[in-house]
Amino acid sequence: MLKGIGVSPGIAIGKAYLFRPERANLPKYTIKKEDIPTERERFNEALHKSEQQLMDIKQQLSERRLADHVHIFDAHMLILHDRSLWKDIFDLMHERLVNLEWALDIVREIYTTIFSQIQDEVFRDKRSDIHDVIDRLIDNLVGSDRRAVGHIPPDSIIFAHDLAPSVTVCLDLENLKAFVTEIGGKTAHVAILARALEIPAVAGLENILTEVKDGEPVIIDGSTGEVIIQPSKAILKDYTRRHKRERRREQQLMKSKDLPAETTDGYRIELAANIELLREVPSVFEHGAEAIGLYRTEFLYMNQPALPSEDEHFTIYRELAQAMYPRKAVIRTLDAGGDKFLSDVQLVNGMKDFMGLRAIRLCFKMIDLFKAQLRGILRANTQENLKIMFPMISGLDEIRKAKDIYYSVRDELSHEGYAIHDMEIGIMIEIPSTAFIADALAAEVDFFSIGTNDLIQYALAIDRVNKEVAYLYEPLHPAIIRIIHNVVQTAHQHGIWVGVCGEMAGEPFYTPVLVGMGVDELSMNAHSIPRIKEIIRNISFSEAQHLTDTILKTSDIPAIKSLITHFLLETNPKFAELIPS
Ligand code: PEP
Ligand code: MG
């Protein structure tokens, strides 16, 4: 058994299919200066063909159930048109007098080296997009299609060094059971696609291509990252049973997706979805979300040639408001910075630091950018179902300043003749300081949303993307439990509602504690909603409160875990599957 990173959950049992695209024998030769215009013409032709192909893929995606992923190829289109990439290629031809294919090959290697040194997983993973685009240009020059996987036999589990998004989307889904790649992580596009297609995937298994042979029986578990080659009969039987059980559970969960998230003694919680892209709205409905609890708008700014204009903001938010109506949607203002790094504002110093110029701090510095977004949101709220939320607030002055800007923008719009409706204003509670002054902040806003991803990172001093300290990332740390509890209590004392929108909200093991604390809303990845709903519908609020009270008096993490484990098992023995190993 080998262990990589589980990037898309689920068990798959099948046969290994090794995908090793052969690099065609690239024509490499030197040229003369006067040949460069001819090479430039060849480049333009290859560029044109590549554009056509990307447009075809986008069309195919829209026709299949992959419309959400068109943006990947929008990004490829941007890379294809990136002037600095063109400059690198032509500079190389001028300097070394090499032909176009050779220049492209060198540029590809240079980018590989640069990207491999990037610490940040999200940006390192972008390397495969650049490869994909350069390979496409090369293919169009030499007239081969090295990237085609072709027909894959039934029950294939694809093993590859890396899988380009354009390869992934062209795979024969009927025969494909799972992916395993040597590189990549949770944020790689292949992982995102695998999750969207609900295909199990494991990444980051170095040298796996030398361990497994074509056609060998394999089992993969995309939740744990386990890959078992040549499983014994007993293991095979065990996984087959687990696999069947998982599928049955999922089908069963979806049956109650539209029932209310209400405990056995009548305590009602709102289950909302987190989205990054407008295209996710249908999935929000499919999984029974009652609202959007967090729209991470920073994704509007990524892979774009320019910052979004007020009208672009307006159009997108109006579409969201209309699609959701009468349900509500919380729009969070730009939270760029940290791992969500935007190319357009990358020159602003410190933006890559989690504790640097991020989110509201960046918005205060780039006031026009902030105002354009606020104007777009206010204008789009014609049906009064939008709420606004400010990220990374650390103290009273910041929320007051953000609100002052909001009010000035609102008044400006009214003077311009727009019919403007006031909106609920909330803040993310994700910097520990806010938890201690929650009373003062509650007087300023209509709601809190606890961002456990950052709250845990800052409270426990753990960089959330650093693998070395990931083991310290502990939502059940007594300090975290007490912080969340304090925030919920204070919010309620001041008559405002409070939600949790970090990853903790979508993890079934934590549900009894969050319910017991009395949170009003849990906002998560839409896929997690049916499972969380099932737990809520099986537990009693008063018992969950009792559990939380006991946990609040416990300082030992294993003891806290065992209290939750007992609670879940006593509630329903089938919840044994929710207990982390
Ligand atoms: C959080 O910090 O918990 C959160 C929901 O926001 P993000 O993950 O976008 O920082
Ligand atoms: Mg956050």
PDB file of C-alpha atoms in Angstrom, residues 278 309-322 376-377 379-380:
ATOM      1  CA  LEU A 278     -21.347  31.882 -10.075  1.00  0.00           C
ATOM      2  CA  SER A 309     -15.203  47.163 -13.430  1.00  0.00           C
ATOM      3  CA  GLU A 310     -18.209  48.341 -11.401  1.00  0.00           C
ATOM      4  CA  ASP A 311     -20.498  47.169 -14.199  1.00  0.00           C
ATOM      5  CA  GLU A 312     -18.901  43.734 -14.264  1.00  0.00           C
ATOM      6  CA  HIS A 313     -19.418  43.425 -10.520  1.00  0.00           C
ATOM      7  CA  PHE A 314     -22.998  44.601 -10.905  1.00  0.00           C
ATOM      8  CA  THR A 315     -23.808  42.111 -13.682  1.00  0.00           C
ATOM      9  CA  ILE A 316     -22.444  39.141 -11.768  1.00  0.00           C
ATOM     10  CA  TYR A 317     -24.054  40.002  -8.446  1.00  0.00           C
ATOM     11  CA  ARG A 318     -27.381  40.744 -10.088  1.00  0.00           C
ATOM     12  CA  GLU A 319     -27.280  37.346 -11.760  1.00  0.00           C
ATOM     13  CA  LEU A 320     -26.499  35.781  -8.391  1.00  0.00           C
ATOM     14  CA  ALA A 321     -29.322  37.676  -6.668  1.00  0.00           C
ATOM     15  CA  GLN A 322     -31.796  36.651  -9.355  1.00  0.00           C
ATOM     16  CA  GLY A 376     -21.699  46.857  -7.904  1.00  0.00           C
ATOM     17  CA  ILE A 377     -23.112  45.030  -4.873  1.00  0.00           C
ATOM     18  CA  ARG A 379     -26.756  48.331  -7.346  1.00  0.00           C
ATOM     19  CA  ALA A 380     -27.381  44.588  -7.725  1.00  0.00           C
TER      20      ALA A 380
END
